């Protein structure tokens, strides 16, 4: 789409590592110290989403650098009797900027539903965090040819009640579940097709201007070898990187691949 190609340059490219349940605080410090010099000239936003216990260390180590820190989840209540949970306000107060919401692993293993995703997204936005909202189809759903239905439903439910103004702080991550941690990446064409569809859904709800400004990431086995091809696509504005974000050189190579093409 010509319009997307033209507007891509105005959107923020966000390369975010999703460390999942990896790295103790001391290991986190070591990894970030390796990453910092490698990405210091990045032309995109660089984010590391790390386990809760690593947040304080990560914030301290990255102070004064171009790396932003994110959490991997947050609760929807401001406070209360929710043993073991962390609120968006708690994250905000310590300096966290981003938070991954609705990752497929949370949907798959921890009973996350579109309803709870929606509540978390709204809580994150109310606290002043930038949610990275994950959507994506299962392999079975792709094989049944209902990918667009699945994505459209997730977007409608996950973003219910989110205003156009708030959308300026929302990042969408398209993560086909069959591509996560499997080494099976969606082809650049498959990624573009769904990311373009996501933008169309956003346009239908929020209008062209807002939809053109939303960063849409691809995630699912993105690595240093395939990042450039994926990131070249008009509607792929970044990546949510699992495995490859745990290796400094690989993560830095993906950040490097996000440099805008020179015309
Ligand atoms: P992966 O994970 O890069 O290891 O496939 C991506 C993600 O889960 O966000």
Short mmCIF file of C-alpha atoms and ligand atoms in Angstrom, two decimals:
data_model
loop_
_atom_site.label_atom_id
_atom_site.label_comp_id
_atom_site.label_asym_id
_atom_site.label_seq_id
_atom_site.Cartn_x
_atom_site.Cartn_y
_atom_site.Cartn_z
CA UNK A 1 0.00 0.00 0.00
CA UNK A 2 1.56 3.28 -1.06
CA UNK A 3 0.14 5.17 1.89
CA UNK A 4 1.72 2.75 4.39
CA UNK A 5 5.08 3.04 2.68
CA UNK A 6 4.85 6.80 2.96
CA UNK A 7 3.70 6.80 6.58
CA UNK A 8 6.18 4.14 7.76
CA UNK A 9 8.88 6.76 8.13
CA UNK A 10 6.76 8.72 10.58
CA UNK A 11 6.07 5.79 12.86
CA UNK A 12 8.30 4.87 15.74
CA UNK A 13 10.17 1.65 15.09
CA UNK A 14 10.37 -0.28 18.34
CA UNK A 15 12.69 -3.23 18.83
CA UNK A 16 11.84 -4.84 22.15
CA UNK A 17 13.45 -7.82 23.81
CA UNK A 18 11.11 -10.09 25.73
CA UNK A 19 13.36 -11.94 28.12
CA UNK A 20 10.56 -14.14 29.49
CA UNK A 21 11.66 -16.10 32.59
CA UNK A 22 15.37 -15.74 31.92
CA UNK A 23 18.26 -14.00 33.69
CA UNK A 24 18.78 -13.36 37.38
CA UNK A 25 19.53 -9.73 38.34
CA UNK A 26 23.29 -10.25 38.10
CA UNK A 27 22.91 -11.96 34.73
CA UNK A 28 20.59 -9.16 33.59
CA UNK A 29 23.21 -6.58 34.52
CA UNK A 30 25.88 -8.45 32.57
CA UNK A 31 23.68 -8.82 29.47
CA UNK A 32 22.60 -5.18 29.48
CA UNK A 33 26.20 -4.04 29.90
CA UNK A 34 27.02 -6.02 26.77
CA UNK A 35 24.03 -4.62 24.85
CA UNK A 36 24.44 -0.93 25.79
CA UNK A 37 27.52 -0.10 23.67
CA UNK A 38 26.24 -2.19 20.76
CA UNK A 39 22.96 -0.28 20.39
CA UNK A 40 23.99 3.22 21.45
CA UNK A 41 23.62 4.61 17.92
CA UNK A 42 20.29 2.95 17.25
CA UNK A 43 17.89 4.85 15.05
CA UNK A 44 14.92 3.07 16.61
CA UNK A 45 13.48 2.76 20.10
CA UNK A 46 15.26 -0.04 21.97
CA UNK A 47 13.41 -1.74 24.82
CA UNK A 48 14.25 -4.59 27.15
CA UNK A 49 11.25 -6.24 28.81
CA UNK A 50 12.60 -8.15 31.75
CA UNK A 51 11.35 -10.21 34.71
CA UNK A 52 10.01 -8.20 37.66
CA UNK A 53 13.00 -8.93 39.91
CA UNK A 54 15.39 -7.64 37.23
CA UNK A 55 13.61 -4.31 36.76
CA UNK A 56 15.45 -2.30 39.42
CA UNK A 57 18.84 -3.52 38.21
CA UNK A 58 17.90 -2.99 34.56
CA UNK A 59 16.73 0.57 35.25
CA UNK A 60 19.92 1.37 37.11
CA UNK A 61 22.25 -0.13 34.50
CA UNK A 62 20.49 1.58 31.59
CA UNK A 63 20.21 5.00 33.21
CA UNK A 64 21.46 7.65 30.78
CA UNK A 65 21.43 5.22 27.83
CA UNK A 66 18.98 4.90 24.95
CA UNK A 67 17.53 1.62 26.27
CA UNK A 68 14.03 1.74 27.73
CA UNK A 69 12.86 -0.82 30.24
CA UNK A 70 9.63 -2.77 30.13
CA UNK A 71 7.88 -5.35 32.30
CA UNK A 72 6.33 -8.55 30.98
CA UNK A 73 2.90 -8.18 32.58
CA UNK A 74 0.97 -6.14 35.14
CA UNK A 75 -2.23 -6.54 37.13
CA UNK A 76 -5.32 -4.47 36.36
CA UNK A 77 -6.12 -3.34 39.89
CA UNK A 78 -4.39 -0.35 41.44
CA UNK A 79 -3.79 -2.28 44.64
CA UNK A 80 -5.49 -4.86 46.79
CA UNK A 81 -5.65 -8.49 47.81
CA UNK A 82 -3.95 -10.03 44.78
CA UNK A 83 -1.11 -12.04 46.29
CA UNK A 84 1.87 -12.30 43.99
CA UNK A 85 0.75 -9.60 41.56
CA UNK A 86 2.31 -6.29 40.52
CA UNK A 87 0.30 -3.17 39.59
CA UNK A 88 0.92 -0.81 36.70
CA UNK A 89 1.39 2.03 39.20
CA UNK A 90 4.20 0.14 40.93
CA UNK A 91 5.97 -0.30 37.61
CA UNK A 92 5.48 3.33 36.67
CA UNK A 93 6.86 4.61 39.95
CA UNK A 94 10.19 2.82 39.55
CA UNK A 95 10.64 4.14 36.00
CA UNK A 96 9.33 1.37 33.79
CA UNK A 97 8.01 2.66 30.43
CA UNK A 98 6.63 -0.34 28.57
CA UNK A 99 4.71 -3.44 29.56
CA UNK A 100 3.95 -6.54 27.49
CA UNK A 101 0.29 -7.47 27.79
CA UNK A 102 -1.48 -10.59 26.57
CA UNK A 103 1.56 -12.53 25.44
CA UNK A 104 0.49 -15.91 24.05
CA UNK A 105 2.39 -17.71 26.81
CA UNK A 106 0.22 -15.94 29.35
CA UNK A 107 -2.88 -16.76 27.35
CA UNK A 108 -1.75 -20.38 27.01
CA UNK A 109 -0.39 -21.15 30.48
CA UNK A 110 -1.86 -18.59 32.87
CA UNK A 111 -5.50 -18.31 31.90
CA UNK A 112 -5.19 -14.90 30.27
CA UNK A 113 -8.30 -14.02 28.29
CA UNK A 114 -9.17 -11.11 26.03
CA UNK A 115 -11.18 -9.71 28.92
CA UNK A 116 -8.22 -9.72 31.32
CA UNK A 117 -5.93 -8.43 28.55
CA UNK A 118 -8.32 -5.52 28.09
CA UNK A 119 -8.37 -4.74 31.81
CA UNK A 120 -4.58 -4.83 31.98
CA UNK A 121 -4.22 -2.62 28.89
CA UNK A 122 -6.52 -0.01 30.39
CA UNK A 123 -4.72 -0.15 33.76
CA UNK A 124 -1.34 0.22 32.06
CA UNK A 125 -2.52 3.24 30.07
CA UNK A 126 -4.13 4.84 33.13
CA UNK A 127 -0.81 4.52 34.95
CA UNK A 128 1.09 6.13 32.07
CA UNK A 129 2.76 2.96 30.77
CA UNK A 130 2.98 1.98 27.11
CA UNK A 131 1.40 -1.43 26.63
CA UNK A 132 2.75 -3.78 23.97
CA UNK A 133 -0.44 -5.68 23.23
CA UNK A 134 0.16 -9.13 21.76
CA UNK A 135 -2.23 -10.73 19.30
CA UNK A 136 -1.80 -13.75 17.08
CA UNK A 137 -3.39 -16.90 15.76
CA UNK A 138 -2.73 -20.54 16.62
CA UNK A 139 -1.48 -22.84 13.86
CA UNK A 140 -4.85 -24.59 13.82
CA UNK A 141 -6.62 -21.28 13.34
CA UNK A 142 -4.32 -20.37 10.44
CA UNK A 143 -4.92 -23.77 8.87
CA UNK A 144 -8.67 -23.23 9.19
CA UNK A 145 -8.19 -19.92 7.41
CA UNK A 146 -9.60 -17.80 10.23
CA UNK A 147 -6.47 -15.74 10.99
CA UNK A 148 -8.13 -12.43 10.21
CA UNK A 149 -11.23 -13.32 12.24
CA UNK A 150 -9.05 -14.24 15.22
CA UNK A 151 -6.98 -11.07 14.99
CA UNK A 152 -9.99 -8.83 14.47
CA UNK A 153 -11.74 -10.37 17.49
CA UNK A 154 -8.65 -10.00 19.69
CA UNK A 155 -8.18 -6.38 18.67
CA UNK A 156 -11.83 -5.53 19.30
CA UNK A 157 -11.84 -7.14 22.74
CA UNK A 158 -8.33 -6.24 23.87
CA UNK A 159 -8.75 -2.57 22.90
CA UNK A 160 -12.34 -2.18 24.05
CA UNK A 161 -12.74 1.25 25.63
CA UNK A 162 -9.26 2.41 24.62
CA UNK A 163 -9.54 5.94 23.21
CA UNK A 164 -7.92 7.32 20.06
CA UNK A 165 -5.73 9.54 22.23
CA UNK A 166 -4.61 6.53 24.28
CA UNK A 167 -3.77 4.61 21.10
CA UNK A 168 -0.80 6.96 20.66
CA UNK A 169 0.80 5.07 23.56
CA UNK A 170 -0.14 1.56 22.44
CA UNK A 171 2.12 -0.78 20.50
CA UNK A 172 0.59 -3.84 18.87
CA UNK A 173 2.72 -6.97 18.52
CA UNK A 174 1.59 -9.47 15.93
CA UNK A 175 2.89 -12.80 17.14
CA UNK A 176 1.63 -15.87 15.31
CA UNK A 177 1.62 -18.43 18.12
CA UNK A 178 3.05 -21.14 15.85
CA UNK A 179 6.14 -19.01 15.25
CA UNK A 180 7.00 -18.29 18.90
CA UNK A 181 10.07 -20.11 20.14
CA UNK A 182 9.72 -22.67 17.38
CA UNK A 183 12.33 -21.38 14.96
CA UNK A 184 9.50 -21.15 12.41
CA UNK A 185 9.26 -17.52 11.36
CA UNK A 186 6.34 -16.21 9.41
CA UNK A 187 7.53 -15.18 5.98
CA UNK A 188 7.90 -11.45 5.52
CA UNK A 189 4.82 -11.59 3.28
CA UNK A 190 2.75 -13.41 5.93
CA UNK A 191 3.86 -10.92 8.58
CA UNK A 192 3.08 -7.95 6.35
CA UNK A 193 -0.30 -9.33 5.38
CA UNK A 194 -1.46 -9.59 8.99
CA UNK A 195 0.22 -6.35 10.14
CA UNK A 196 -1.54 -4.55 7.28
CA UNK A 197 -4.80 -6.17 8.33
CA UNK A 198 -4.22 -4.97 11.91
CA UNK A 199 -3.74 -1.44 10.62
CA UNK A 200 -6.98 -1.73 8.65
CA UNK A 201 -8.83 -2.80 11.81
CA UNK A 202 -7.33 0.15 13.69
CA UNK A 203 -8.32 2.46 10.85
CA UNK A 204 -11.91 1.23 10.98
CA UNK A 205 -12.07 1.98 14.69
CA UNK A 206 -9.83 5.03 15.12
CA UNK A 207 -9.53 6.60 11.69
CA UNK A 208 -6.63 6.91 9.29
CA UNK A 209 -4.50 9.36 11.23
CA UNK A 210 -4.37 7.36 14.45
CA UNK A 211 -4.02 4.03 12.62
CA UNK A 212 -1.12 5.34 10.54
CA UNK A 213 0.74 6.29 13.69
CA UNK A 214 0.50 3.01 15.60
CA UNK A 215 3.66 0.93 15.82
CA UNK A 216 2.93 -2.66 14.83
CA UNK A 217 5.65 -5.15 15.66
CA UNK A 218 6.18 -8.64 14.39
CA UNK A 219 7.26 -11.32 16.87
CA UNK A 220 8.00 -15.00 16.54
CA UNK A 221 11.49 -16.34 15.95
CA UNK A 222 12.71 -13.00 14.66
CA UNK A 223 16.49 -13.11 14.59
CA UNK A 224 19.58 -11.46 13.17
CA UNK A 225 19.21 -13.40 9.91
CA UNK A 226 15.56 -12.64 9.09
CA UNK A 227 15.01 -9.24 10.77
CA UNK A 228 16.00 -7.03 7.83
CA UNK A 229 13.53 -8.66 5.45
CA UNK A 230 10.69 -8.49 7.97
CA UNK A 231 11.43 -4.91 8.99
CA UNK A 232 11.50 -3.73 5.37
CA UNK A 233 7.79 -4.40 5.06
CA UNK A 234 5.55 -1.32 5.06
CA UNK A 235 3.48 -2.31 8.06
CA UNK A 236 6.11 -4.04 10.18
CA UNK A 237 7.39 -1.33 12.50
CA UNK A 238 9.59 -3.32 14.79
CA UNK A 239 9.92 -6.59 16.58
CA UNK A 240 9.20 -8.33 19.84
CA UNK A 241 12.16 -10.63 20.24
CA UNK A 242 12.35 -13.59 22.58
CA UNK A 243 15.27 -15.98 22.21
CA UNK A 244 17.50 -13.70 20.16
CA UNK A 245 17.17 -10.87 22.70
CA UNK A 246 19.17 -12.94 25.20
CA UNK A 247 22.29 -12.80 23.03
CA UNK A 248 23.75 -9.29 22.89
CA UNK A 249 25.19 -9.51 19.35
CA UNK A 250 22.02 -11.00 17.92
CA UNK A 251 19.79 -8.42 19.57
CA UNK A 252 22.09 -5.61 18.43
CA UNK A 253 22.05 -6.95 14.87
CA UNK A 254 18.25 -6.79 14.88
CA UNK A 255 18.38 -3.21 16.17
CA UNK A 256 20.80 -2.46 13.37
CA UNK A 257 18.47 -4.02 10.81
CA UNK A 258 15.81 -1.52 11.86
CA UNK A 259 17.75 1.39 10.34
CA UNK A 260 15.52 3.17 7.84
CA UNK A 261 16.27 2.38 4.23
CA UNK A 262 18.09 5.14 2.39
CA UNK A 263 16.44 6.38 -0.73
P1 LIG B 1 10.82 -15.85 20.10
O1 LIG B 1 9.74 -15.20 21.09
O2 LIG B 1 11.56 -14.71 19.44
O3 LIG B 1 11.72 -16.66 21.01
O4 LIG B 1 10.07 -16.68 19.14
C1 LIG B 1 9.02 -14.07 20.69
C2 LIG B 1 8.07 -13.70 21.78
O5 LIG B 1 7.56 -14.59 22.45
O6 LIG B 1 7.81 -12.51 22.01
#
